[in-house]
mmCIF file of C-alpha atoms in Angstrom:
data_model
loop_
_atom_site.group_PDB
_atom_site.id
_atom_site.type_symbol
_atom_site.label_atom_id
_atom_site.label_comp_id
_atom_site.label_asym_id
_atom_site.label_seq_id
_atom_site.Cartn_x
_atom_site.Cartn_y
_atom_site.Cartn_z
ATOM 1 C CA UNK A 1 12.137 -9.230 -8.906
ATOM 2 C CA UNK A 2 10.258 -7.604 -11.798
ATOM 3 C CA UNK A 3 13.131 -6.145 -13.844
ATOM 4 C CA UNK A 4 10.672 -4.474 -16.214
ATOM 5 C CA UNK A 5 9.635 -2.070 -13.437
ATOM 6 C CA UNK A 6 13.241 -0.863 -13.159
ATOM 7 C CA UNK A 7 13.635 -0.084 -16.867
ATOM 8 C CA UNK A 8 13.241 3.454 -18.232
ATOM 9 C CA UNK A 9 9.896 3.792 -20.009
ATOM 10 C CA UNK A 10 11.605 4.897 -23.240
ATOM 11 C CA UNK A 11 13.615 1.670 -23.357
ATOM 12 C CA UNK A 12 10.737 -0.516 -22.208
ATOM 13 C CA UNK A 13 8.600 0.582 -25.156
ATOM 14 C CA UNK A 14 11.381 0.713 -27.747
ATOM 15 C CA UNK A 15 11.140 -1.288 -30.973
ATOM 16 C CA UNK A 16 14.505 -2.356 -32.381
ATOM 17 C CA UNK A 17 15.233 -0.993 -35.855
ATOM 18 C CA UNK A 18 15.281 -3.504 -38.712
ATOM 19 C CA UNK A 19 18.366 -3.262 -40.948
ATOM 20 C CA UNK A 20 19.587 -4.833 -44.163
ATOM 21 C CA UNK A 21 22.827 -6.802 -44.376
ATOM 22 C CA UNK A 22 21.578 -10.002 -42.696
ATOM 23 C CA UNK A 23 24.033 -11.940 -44.845
ATOM 24 C CA UNK A 24 25.410 -14.296 -42.173
ATOM 25 C CA UNK A 25 21.945 -15.453 -41.128
ATOM 26 C CA UNK A 26 20.990 -15.853 -44.797
ATOM 27 C CA UNK A 27 24.084 -17.974 -45.504
ATOM 28 C CA UNK A 28 23.405 -20.192 -42.488
ATOM 29 C CA UNK A 29 19.969 -21.011 -43.897
ATOM 30 C CA UNK A 30 20.605 -20.899 -47.656
ATOM 31 C CA UNK A 31 24.310 -21.636 -48.170
ATOM 32 C CA UNK A 32 27.470 -19.598 -48.622
ATOM 33 C CA UNK A 33 26.699 -18.570 -52.201
ATOM 34 C CA UNK A 34 24.013 -16.048 -51.225
ATOM 35 C CA UNK A 35 24.709 -12.609 -52.750
ATOM 36 C CA UNK A 36 23.841 -9.650 -50.529
ATOM 37 C CA UNK A 37 21.798 -6.994 -52.361
ATOM 38 C CA UNK A 38 20.283 -5.779 -49.077
ATOM 39 C CA UNK A 39 23.331 -3.756 -47.940
ATOM 40 C CA UNK A 40 24.298 -0.772 -50.088
ATOM 41 C CA UNK A 41 28.074 -1.137 -50.217
ATOM 42 C CA UNK A 42 30.528 -0.432 -53.060
ATOM 43 C CA UNK A 43 30.516 -3.284 -55.611
ATOM 44 C CA UNK A 44 34.324 -3.140 -55.465
ATOM 45 C CA UNK A 45 34.252 -4.188 -51.813
ATOM 46 C CA UNK A 46 36.888 -2.890 -49.423
ATOM 47 C CA UNK A 47 39.121 -0.043 -50.590
ATOM 48 C CA UNK A 48 42.627 -1.291 -51.460
ATOM 49 C CA UNK A 49 44.076 1.769 -49.761
ATOM 50 C CA UNK A 50 42.273 0.878 -46.544
ATOM 51 C CA UNK A 51 43.244 -2.788 -46.851
ATOM 52 C CA UNK A 52 46.936 -1.946 -47.300
ATOM 53 C CA UNK A 53 46.905 0.281 -44.219
ATOM 54 C CA UNK A 54 45.240 -2.461 -42.162
ATOM 55 C CA UNK A 55 47.729 -5.067 -43.394
ATOM 56 C CA UNK A 56 50.779 -2.877 -42.700
ATOM 57 C CA UNK A 57 49.473 -2.002 -39.226
ATOM 58 C CA UNK A 58 48.981 -5.663 -38.318
ATOM 59 C CA UNK A 59 52.385 -6.534 -39.755
ATOM 60 C CA UNK A 60 54.174 -3.877 -37.688
ATOM 61 C CA UNK A 61 52.375 -5.013 -34.478
ATOM 62 C CA UNK A 62 53.661 -1.975 -32.611
ATOM 63 C CA UNK A 63 50.372 -0.306 -31.629
ATOM 64 C CA UNK A 64 47.894 -3.186 -31.488
ATOM 65 C CA UNK A 65 48.588 -3.752 -27.778
ATOM 66 C CA UNK A 66 48.075 -0.073 -26.902
ATOM 67 C CA UNK A 67 44.866 1.856 -26.280
ATOM 68 C CA UNK A 68 43.874 3.716 -29.450
ATOM 69 C CA UNK A 69 44.375 7.472 -29.637
ATOM 70 C CA UNK A 70 41.001 8.810 -30.733
ATOM 71 C CA UNK A 71 42.534 12.281 -31.162
ATOM 72 C CA UNK A 72 45.294 11.051 -33.460
ATOM 73 C CA UNK A 73 46.641 14.023 -35.409
ATOM 74 C CA UNK A 74 47.294 11.743 -38.399
ATOM 75 C CA UNK A 75 43.652 10.624 -38.575
ATOM 76 C CA UNK A 76 42.294 14.138 -38.047
ATOM 77 C CA UNK A 77 44.631 15.559 -40.701
ATOM 78 C CA UNK A 78 43.368 13.015 -43.242
ATOM 79 C CA UNK A 79 39.803 14.311 -42.788
ATOM 80 C CA UNK A 80 40.836 17.971 -42.878
ATOM 81 C CA UNK A 81 42.818 17.374 -46.087
ATOM 82 C CA UNK A 82 40.006 15.315 -47.643
ATOM 83 C CA UNK A 83 37.455 18.129 -47.375
ATOM 84 C CA UNK A 84 39.766 21.168 -47.592
ATOM 85 C CA UNK A 85 36.837 23.241 -46.341
ATOM 86 C CA UNK A 86 38.256 25.256 -43.465
ATOM 87 C CA UNK A 87 37.373 22.736 -40.748
ATOM 88 C CA UNK A 88 39.786 22.078 -37.865
ATOM 89 C CA UNK A 89 40.224 19.312 -35.291
ATOM 90 C CA UNK A 90 37.636 21.097 -33.111
ATOM 91 C CA UNK A 91 35.006 20.310 -35.776
ATOM 92 C CA UNK A 92 35.552 16.526 -35.820
ATOM 93 C CA UNK A 93 34.310 13.610 -33.711
ATOM 94 C CA UNK A 94 34.714 9.857 -34.331
ATOM 95 C CA UNK A 95 32.289 7.036 -33.680
ATOM 96 C CA UNK A 96 32.221 3.257 -33.692
ATOM 97 C CA UNK A 97 30.132 3.420 -36.846
ATOM 98 C CA UNK A 98 27.599 6.100 -37.754
ATOM 99 C CA UNK A 99 24.853 4.749 -35.505
ATOM 100 C CA UNK A 100 26.916 5.429 -32.384
ATOM 101 C CA UNK A 101 27.073 9.100 -33.370
ATOM 102 C CA UNK A 102 23.313 9.234 -34.025
ATOM 103 C CA UNK A 103 22.732 7.852 -30.522
ATOM 104 C CA UNK A 104 25.311 10.214 -29.014
ATOM 105 C CA UNK A 105 23.831 13.288 -30.718
ATOM 106 C CA UNK A 106 20.359 12.429 -29.400
ATOM 107 C CA UNK A 107 21.678 11.602 -25.920
ATOM 108 C CA UNK A 108 23.444 14.973 -25.692
ATOM 109 C CA UNK A 109 20.811 17.263 -27.177
ATOM 110 C CA UNK A 110 17.384 15.650 -26.726
ATOM 111 C CA UNK A 111 15.312 15.097 -23.616
ATOM 112 C CA UNK A 112 11.714 14.645 -22.514
ATOM 113 C CA UNK A 113 9.408 17.281 -23.975
ATOM 114 C CA UNK A 114 11.588 17.974 -27.019
ATOM 115 C CA UNK A 115 10.238 17.334 -30.507
ATOM 116 C CA UNK A 116 12.155 16.371 -33.631
ATOM 117 C CA UNK A 117 11.090 16.502 -37.264
ATOM 118 C CA UNK A 118 11.843 13.554 -39.560
ATOM 119 C CA UNK A 119 10.835 13.178 -43.234
ATOM 120 C CA UNK A 120 9.929 9.536 -43.899
ATOM 121 C CA UNK A 121 10.587 6.984 -45.264
ATOM 122 C CA UNK A 122 14.170 7.207 -44.060
ATOM 123 C CA UNK A 123 16.797 5.458 -41.919
ATOM 124 C CA UNK A 124 15.030 4.225 -38.776
ATOM 125 C CA UNK A 125 17.797 5.051 -36.299
ATOM 126 C CA UNK A 126 16.872 8.768 -36.156
ATOM 127 C CA UNK A 127 13.429 7.921 -34.791
ATOM 128 C CA UNK A 128 14.705 5.185 -32.479
ATOM 129 C CA UNK A 129 17.533 7.261 -30.991
ATOM 130 C CA UNK A 130 15.274 10.293 -30.535
ATOM 131 C CA UNK A 131 12.613 8.271 -28.748
ATOM 132 C CA UNK A 132 14.957 6.479 -26.335
ATOM 133 C CA UNK A 133 16.327 9.925 -25.430
ATOM 134 C CA UNK A 134 12.801 10.980 -24.446
ATOM 135 C CA UNK A 135 11.927 13.158 -27.432
ATOM 136 C CA UNK A 136 8.759 12.923 -29.504
ATOM 137 C CA UNK A 137 8.901 12.558 -33.272
ATOM 138 C CA UNK A 138 6.873 14.473 -35.839
ATOM 139 C CA UNK A 139 6.911 12.944 -39.317
ATOM 140 C CA UNK A 140 6.577 14.365 -42.809
ATOM 141 C CA UNK A 141 5.385 11.613 -45.126
ATOM 142 C CA UNK A 142 7.006 11.745 -48.568
ATOM 143 C CA UNK A 143 4.688 10.567 -51.350
ATOM 144 C CA UNK A 144 5.346 7.887 -53.966
ATOM 145 C CA UNK A 145 3.322 9.827 -56.555
ATOM 146 C CA UNK A 146 5.853 12.631 -56.107
ATOM 147 C CA UNK A 147 8.754 10.131 -56.379
ATOM 148 C CA UNK A 148 9.401 10.636 -52.649
ATOM 149 C CA UNK A 149 10.927 14.068 -53.307
ATOM 150 C CA UNK A 150 11.453 16.278 -50.276
ATOM 151 C CA UNK A 151 9.693 19.645 -50.087
ATOM 152 C CA UNK A 152 11.781 22.002 -47.958
ATOM 153 C CA UNK A 153 8.887 24.443 -47.524
ATOM 154 C CA UNK A 154 6.819 21.631 -46.017
ATOM 155 C CA UNK A 155 9.578 20.960 -43.487
ATOM 156 C CA UNK A 156 9.813 24.645 -42.611
ATOM 157 C CA UNK A 157 6.034 24.930 -42.229
ATOM 158 C CA UNK A 158 5.910 21.793 -40.069
ATOM 159 C CA UNK A 159 8.246 23.108 -37.371
ATOM 160 C CA UNK A 160 6.830 24.343 -34.074
ATOM 161 C CA UNK A 161 8.204 26.206 -31.077
ATOM 162 C CA UNK A 162 9.027 22.818 -29.553
ATOM 163 C CA UNK A 163 11.026 21.546 -32.553
ATOM 164 C CA UNK A 164 14.590 21.080 -31.344
ATOM 165 C CA UNK A 165 16.126 19.143 -34.240
ATOM 166 C CA UNK A 166 15.502 18.183 -37.857
ATOM 167 C CA UNK A 167 16.943 14.928 -39.224
ATOM 168 C CA UNK A 168 17.793 14.599 -42.908
ATOM 169 C CA UNK A 169 19.378 11.720 -44.804
ATOM 170 C CA UNK A 170 21.032 13.152 -47.916
ATOM 171 C CA UNK A 171 20.792 11.356 -50.266
ATOM 172 C CA UNK A 172 17.918 9.629 -48.564
ATOM 173 C CA UNK A 173 17.797 5.943 -47.697
ATOM 174 C CA UNK A 174 15.729 4.113 -49.027
ATOM 175 C CA UNK A 175 14.515 6.536 -51.727
ATOM 176 C CA UNK A 176 17.921 7.547 -53.110
ATOM 177 C CA UNK A 177 16.959 11.210 -53.504
ATOM 178 C CA UNK A 178 19.527 14.014 -53.087
ATOM 179 C CA UNK A 179 18.354 17.373 -51.734
ATOM 180 C CA UNK A 180 19.455 20.197 -54.090
ATOM 181 C CA UNK A 181 22.010 22.406 -52.338
ATOM 182 C CA UNK A 182 19.969 25.659 -52.623
ATOM 183 C CA UNK A 183 17.077 23.886 -50.880
ATOM 184 C CA UNK A 184 19.344 22.633 -48.107
ATOM 185 C CA UNK A 185 20.785 26.127 -47.577
ATOM 186 C CA UNK A 186 17.257 27.524 -47.388
ATOM 187 C CA UNK A 187 16.454 25.100 -44.568
ATOM 188 C CA UNK A 188 19.745 25.774 -42.775
ATOM 189 C CA UNK A 189 19.086 29.529 -42.868
ATOM 190 C CA UNK A 190 15.607 29.029 -41.425
ATOM 191 C CA UNK A 191 16.800 26.609 -38.740
ATOM 192 C CA UNK A 192 19.636 28.920 -37.713
ATOM 193 C CA UNK A 193 17.185 31.778 -37.272
ATOM 194 C CA UNK A 194 14.818 29.591 -35.227
ATOM 195 C CA UNK A 195 17.661 27.989 -33.203
ATOM 196 C CA UNK A 196 16.837 24.472 -34.429
ATOM 197 C CA UNK A 197 19.568 21.833 -34.774
ATOM 198 C CA UNK A 198 19.951 20.229 -38.211
ATOM 199 C CA UNK A 199 21.386 16.703 -38.420
ATOM 200 C CA UNK A 200 22.430 15.700 -41.962
ATOM 201 C CA UNK A 201 23.405 12.073 -42.588
ATOM 202 C CA UNK A 202 25.613 11.840 -45.692
ATOM 203 C CA UNK A 203 26.306 8.097 -45.655
ATOM 204 C CA UNK A 204 25.659 7.861 -49.408
ATOM 205 C CA UNK A 205 26.765 11.250 -50.726
ATOM 206 C CA UNK A 206 30.073 9.902 -52.075
ATOM 207 C CA UNK A 207 28.074 7.921 -54.664
ATOM 208 C CA UNK A 208 26.444 11.029 -56.139
ATOM 209 C CA UNK A 209 27.700 12.982 -59.124
ATOM 210 C CA UNK A 210 28.352 16.006 -56.906
ATOM 211 C CA UNK A 211 29.801 15.148 -53.482
ATOM 212 C CA UNK A 212 30.814 18.837 -53.376
ATOM 213 C CA UNK A 213 27.157 19.421 -52.433
ATOM 214 C CA UNK A 214 28.062 18.078 -48.997
ATOM 215 C CA UNK A 215 26.831 20.117 -46.059
ATOM 216 C CA UNK A 216 30.372 19.864 -44.657
ATOM 217 C CA UNK A 217 31.215 22.876 -46.811
ATOM 218 C CA UNK A 218 28.674 24.914 -44.816
ATOM 219 C CA UNK A 219 29.848 23.918 -41.333
ATOM 220 C CA UNK A 220 31.677 27.177 -40.649
ATOM 221 C CA UNK A 221 28.517 29.179 -41.442
ATOM 222 C CA UNK A 222 25.996 27.244 -39.337
ATOM 223 C CA UNK A 223 26.689 26.576 -35.664
ATOM 224 C CA UNK A 224 23.473 24.494 -35.494
ATOM 225 C CA UNK A 225 24.600 21.987 -38.166
ATOM 226 C CA UNK A 226 25.953 18.467 -37.602
ATOM 227 C CA UNK A 227 27.007 16.309 -40.573
ATOM 228 C CA UNK A 228 27.431 12.539 -40.282
ATOM 229 C CA UNK A 229 29.831 10.669 -42.577
ATOM 230 C CA UNK A 230 30.271 6.937 -43.088
ATOM 231 C CA UNK A 231 33.179 4.747 -44.210
ATOM 232 C CA UNK A 232 30.902 1.713 -44.598
ATOM 233 C CA UNK A 233 29.234 2.360 -47.937
ATOM 234 C CA UNK A 234 31.812 3.755 -50.341
ATOM 235 C CA UNK A 235 34.885 2.124 -48.811
ATOM 236 C CA UNK A 236 33.485 -1.275 -47.798
ATOM 237 C CA UNK A 237 34.420 -1.007 -44.114
ATOM 238 C CA UNK A 238 31.139 -2.215 -42.572
ATOM 239 C CA UNK A 239 32.889 -4.839 -40.440
ATOM 240 C CA UNK A 240 35.378 -2.418 -38.873
ATOM 241 C CA UNK A 241 32.809 0.110 -37.605
ATOM 242 C CA UNK A 242 34.089 3.632 -38.031
ATOM 243 C CA UNK A 243 32.304 6.853 -38.856
ATOM 244 C CA UNK A 244 32.831 10.500 -38.094
ATOM 245 C CA UNK A 245 30.822 13.641 -37.569
ATOM 246 C CA UNK A 246 31.563 17.257 -38.385
ATOM 247 C CA UNK A 247 29.931 20.157 -36.582
ATOM 248 C CA UNK A 248 30.561 23.454 -34.856
ATOM 249 C CA UNK A 249 33.224 23.365 -32.110
ATOM 250 C CA UNK A 250 30.492 23.775 -29.493
ATOM 251 C CA UNK A 251 28.403 20.845 -30.756
ATOM 252 C CA UNK A 252 31.499 18.646 -30.971
ATOM 253 C CA UNK A 253 32.742 19.637 -27.508
ATOM 254 C CA UNK A 254 29.514 18.589 -25.804
ATOM 255 C CA UNK A 255 29.318 15.357 -27.791
ATOM 256 C CA UNK A 256 32.901 14.501 -26.826
ATOM 257 C CA UNK A 257 32.017 15.120 -23.169
ATOM 258 C CA UNK A 258 29.563 12.211 -23.374
ATOM 259 C CA UNK A 259 31.390 9.920 -25.792
ATOM 260 C CA UNK A 260 32.780 6.491 -24.911
ATOM 261 C CA UNK A 261 36.584 6.400 -24.456
ATOM 262 C CA UNK A 262 38.664 4.397 -26.958
ATOM 263 C CA UNK A 263 35.538 3.774 -29.048
ATOM 264 C CA UNK A 264 37.344 3.500 -32.408
ATOM 265 C CA UNK A 265 40.032 0.845 -32.638
ATOM 266 C CA UNK A 266 43.522 1.379 -34.033
ATOM 267 C CA UNK A 267 42.990 -0.668 -37.212
ATOM 268 C CA UNK A 268 39.771 1.190 -38.023
ATOM 269 C CA UNK A 269 41.622 4.497 -37.687
ATOM 270 C CA UNK A 270 44.353 3.302 -40.052
ATOM 271 C CA UNK A 271 41.701 2.069 -42.484
ATOM 272 C CA UNK A 272 40.117 5.532 -42.489
ATOM 273 C CA UNK A 273 43.417 7.129 -43.474
ATOM 274 C CA UNK A 274 43.960 4.650 -46.306
ATOM 275 C CA UNK A 275 40.369 4.923 -47.508
ATOM 276 C CA UNK A 276 40.268 8.711 -47.750
ATOM 277 C CA UNK A 277 43.509 8.676 -49.762
ATOM 278 C CA UNK A 278 42.156 6.044 -52.181
ATOM 279 C CA UNK A 279 40.800 8.286 -54.956
ATOM 280 C CA UNK A 280 40.972 5.471 -57.539
ATOM 281 C CA UNK A 281 38.523 3.384 -55.510
ATOM 282 C CA UNK A 282 35.978 6.211 -55.488
ATOM 283 C CA UNK A 283 36.333 6.919 -59.212
ATOM 284 C CA UNK A 284 36.051 3.243 -60.180
ATOM 285 C CA UNK A 285 33.099 2.683 -57.835
ATOM 286 C CA UNK A 286 31.196 5.652 -59.257
ATOM 287 C CA UNK A 287 31.890 4.544 -62.835
ATOM 288 C CA UNK A 288 30.632 1.038 -62.026
ATOM 289 C CA UNK A 289 27.500 2.332 -60.289
ATOM 290 C CA UNK A 290 26.670 4.696 -63.150
ATOM 291 C CA UNK A 291 26.998 1.984 -65.806
ATOM 292 C CA UNK A 292 25.218 -0.695 -63.785
ATOM 293 C CA UNK A 293 22.382 1.638 -62.827
ATOM 294 C CA UNK A 294 21.558 2.189 -66.509
ATOM 295 C CA UNK A 295 21.872 -1.548 -67.184
ATOM 296 C CA UNK A 296 19.569 -2.584 -64.312
ATOM 297 C CA UNK A 297 16.947 0.052 -65.150
ATOM 298 C CA UNK A 298 16.862 -1.157 -68.750
ATOM 299 C CA UNK A 299 16.672 -4.853 -67.859
ATOM 300 C CA UNK A 300 14.004 -4.399 -65.168
ATOM 301 C CA UNK A 301 11.904 -2.416 -67.626
ATOM 302 C CA UNK A 302 12.267 -5.154 -70.257
ATOM 303 C CA UNK A 303 11.471 -8.100 -68.012
ATOM 304 C CA UNK A 304 8.505 -6.439 -66.327
ATOM 305 C CA UNK A 305 6.821 -4.869 -69.357
ATOM 306 C CA UNK A 306 6.879 -1.575 -67.421
ATOM 307 C CA UNK A 307 4.764 -3.125 -64.636
ATOM 308 C CA UNK A 308 7.446 -2.398 -62.052
ATOM 309 C CA UNK A 309 7.832 1.114 -60.710
ATOM 310 C CA UNK A 310 11.580 1.663 -60.317
ATOM 311 C CA UNK A 311 12.298 5.029 -58.710
ATOM 312 C CA UNK A 312 15.087 7.239 -60.027
ATOM 313 C CA UNK A 313 18.048 7.319 -57.661
ATOM 314 C CA UNK A 314 21.044 9.559 -57.018
ATOM 315 C CA UNK A 315 23.108 6.820 -55.394
ATOM 316 C CA UNK A 316 23.892 3.097 -55.335
ATOM 317 C CA UNK A 317 20.551 1.406 -54.699
ATOM 318 C CA UNK A 318 17.066 1.208 -56.207
ATOM 319 C CA UNK A 319 13.651 1.378 -54.564
ATOM 320 C CA UNK A 320 11.085 -0.728 -56.433
ATOM 321 C CA UNK A 321 7.290 -0.935 -56.174
ATOM 322 C CA UNK A 322 6.331 -4.561 -56.916
ATOM 323 C CA UNK A 323 2.623 -4.241 -56.069
ATOM 324 C CA UNK A 324 1.319 -4.658 -59.639
ATOM 325 C CA UNK A 325 2.284 -8.321 -59.490
ATOM 326 C CA UNK A 326 0.051 -8.933 -56.492
ATOM 327 C CA UNK A 327 2.906 -10.087 -54.259
ATOM 328 C CA UNK A 328 4.070 -8.482 -51.028
ATOM 329 C CA UNK A 329 7.659 -7.568 -50.221
ATOM 330 C CA UNK A 330 8.012 -10.187 -47.473
ATOM 331 C CA UNK A 331 7.142 -13.061 -49.810
ATOM 332 C CA UNK A 332 9.152 -11.533 -52.661
ATOM 333 C CA UNK A 333 12.250 -11.375 -50.435
ATOM 334 C CA UNK A 334 11.690 -15.006 -49.398
ATOM 335 C CA UNK A 335 11.418 -16.184 -53.018
ATOM 336 C CA UNK A 336 14.534 -14.223 -54.042
ATOM 337 C CA UNK A 337 16.501 -15.664 -51.122
ATOM 338 C CA UNK A 338 15.541 -19.172 -52.197
ATOM 339 C CA UNK A 339 17.358 -18.335 -55.438
ATOM 340 C CA UNK A 340 20.452 -17.079 -53.605
ATOM 341 C CA UNK A 341 19.702 -13.341 -53.678
ATOM 342 C CA UNK A 342 19.206 -11.360 -50.452
ATOM 343 C CA UNK A 343 17.238 -8.129 -50.952
ATOM 344 C CA UNK A 344 15.760 -5.557 -48.560
ATOM 345 C CA UNK A 345 12.090 -5.891 -47.720
ATOM 346 C CA UNK A 346 11.035 -2.271 -47.076
ATOM 347 C CA UNK A 347 7.876 -2.929 -45.070
ATOM 348 C CA UNK A 348 9.719 -1.985 -41.853
ATOM 349 C CA UNK A 349 10.359 1.581 -43.056
ATOM 350 C CA UNK A 350 7.888 4.100 -41.629
ATOM 351 C CA UNK A 351 6.173 5.653 -44.648
ATOM 352 C CA UNK A 352 6.486 2.532 -46.796
ATOM 353 C CA UNK A 353 4.578 -0.752 -46.712
ATOM 354 C CA UNK A 354 4.833 -4.243 -48.149
ATOM 355 C CA UNK A 355 4.711 -3.003 -51.737
ATOM 356 C CA UNK A 356 8.366 -1.981 -51.775
ATOM 357 C CA UNK A 357 11.764 -3.659 -51.976
ATOM 358 C CA UNK A 358 15.240 -2.155 -52.206
ATOM 359 C CA UNK A 359 18.189 -3.602 -54.102
ATOM 360 C CA UNK A 360 21.825 -2.522 -54.087
ATOM 361 C CA UNK A 361 23.687 -1.936 -57.349
ATOM 362 C CA UNK A 362 26.600 -4.360 -57.623
ATOM 363 C CA UNK A 363 28.971 -5.546 -60.384
ATOM 364 C CA UNK A 364 27.754 -6.877 -63.748
ATOM 365 C CA UNK A 365 28.146 -10.557 -62.883
ATOM 366 C CA UNK A 366 26.199 -10.232 -59.630
ATOM 367 C CA UNK A 367 23.593 -7.953 -61.194
ATOM 368 C CA UNK A 368 22.938 -10.550 -63.904
ATOM 369 C CA UNK A 369 22.308 -13.189 -61.241
ATOM 370 C CA UNK A 370 19.955 -10.839 -59.405
ATOM 371 C CA UNK A 371 18.034 -10.024 -62.597
ATOM 372 C CA UNK A 372 17.779 -13.708 -63.495
ATOM 373 C CA UNK A 373 16.314 -14.467 -60.053
ATOM 374 C CA UNK A 374 14.015 -11.448 -60.339
ATOM 375 C CA UNK A 375 12.708 -12.727 -63.679
ATOM 376 C CA UNK A 376 12.136 -16.231 -62.315
ATOM 377 C CA UNK A 377 10.227 -14.936 -59.286
ATOM 378 C CA UNK A 378 7.996 -12.748 -61.456
ATOM 379 C CA UNK A 379 7.227 -15.736 -63.720
ATOM 380 C CA UNK A 380 6.352 -17.843 -60.677
ATOM 381 C CA UNK A 381 4.088 -15.124 -59.299
ATOM 382 C CA UNK A 382 2.279 -14.642 -62.620
ATOM 383 C CA UNK A 383 1.789 -18.407 -62.860
ATOM 384 C CA UNK A 384 0.425 -18.603 -59.309
ATOM 385 C CA UNK A 385 -1.958 -15.693 -59.930
ATOM 386 C CA UNK A 386 -3.136 -17.396 -63.132
ATOM 387 C CA UNK A 387 -3.946 -20.582 -61.211
ATOM 388 C CA UNK A 388 -5.977 -18.732 -58.642
#
């Protein structure tokens, strides 16, 4: 039997998205002391509030043997209280991580013949999920000479009668750029008028100086808006897999119709409650990121003699152009890993190439080790170029 002939064409031709965070594979090959700068997670690690809730839930044992209640009033209330924006339980949906909700959104709203608009470079799951749902993707290529800033007018002018959805990552991964709120509102107004869905991924917005710029605060005004939120980045819950989305009651109702039952486990739900109550974790994380961002910028500038292009960022990671050293990102990642530092090679991002790497901002001790490795690799590269 030729199984390939039985597979949907969209799946048959799909290319799996490359992600950062390959820490376990890296440790298998390079030892347990590898530091992961490829995944953009709070340098404080897991939120203590989340950890306490997990610990107490395991200790009590009472609900571990039961199916989880995905409509738990306690969990929903924690989100409503966190935003205090007029949303209700009808505006909220949970997912086993953010990616599940990206897939679900595309499965529910996209089909063959639809077109979506995606500014790139950005998170690859929007393209992947759109394509396996049958939709075609139109791309707006952000330019390095413009610091990868998004032009809302260009997005508006790039829509067609077939455009069904626009995907935005705000702030954007891997460029770190936050869309100014007036610009976002301008796009939402246009999309509402043209009956185009707008998907806004806010996985990194908690790291910005103004999380109040969240599109969540516009949900009640735009029935075409869906906002994705993550617990992975700020609260260090990557291993538990929980995310949530906020949208109009109609969007949420149809997504729930197609969602997987019991998709978010009991401990993950408890962790969400503890995380959203942990204000100290957020404050301390943002203070650390702000200080370390300045430190890393300064040190990279010093060690590279301004030969590195380090892009300004609104969140907890840096995009770096290493091309002036005549080394590609694949080899640079390999050399850094040999020194115990795992970074993100950005050549897999549509709209980037092998000139770019991305590094997370971590604590001072870890950042020093990363900078030391960075310096050593640059010296090696300069020496090798000199020999040739």
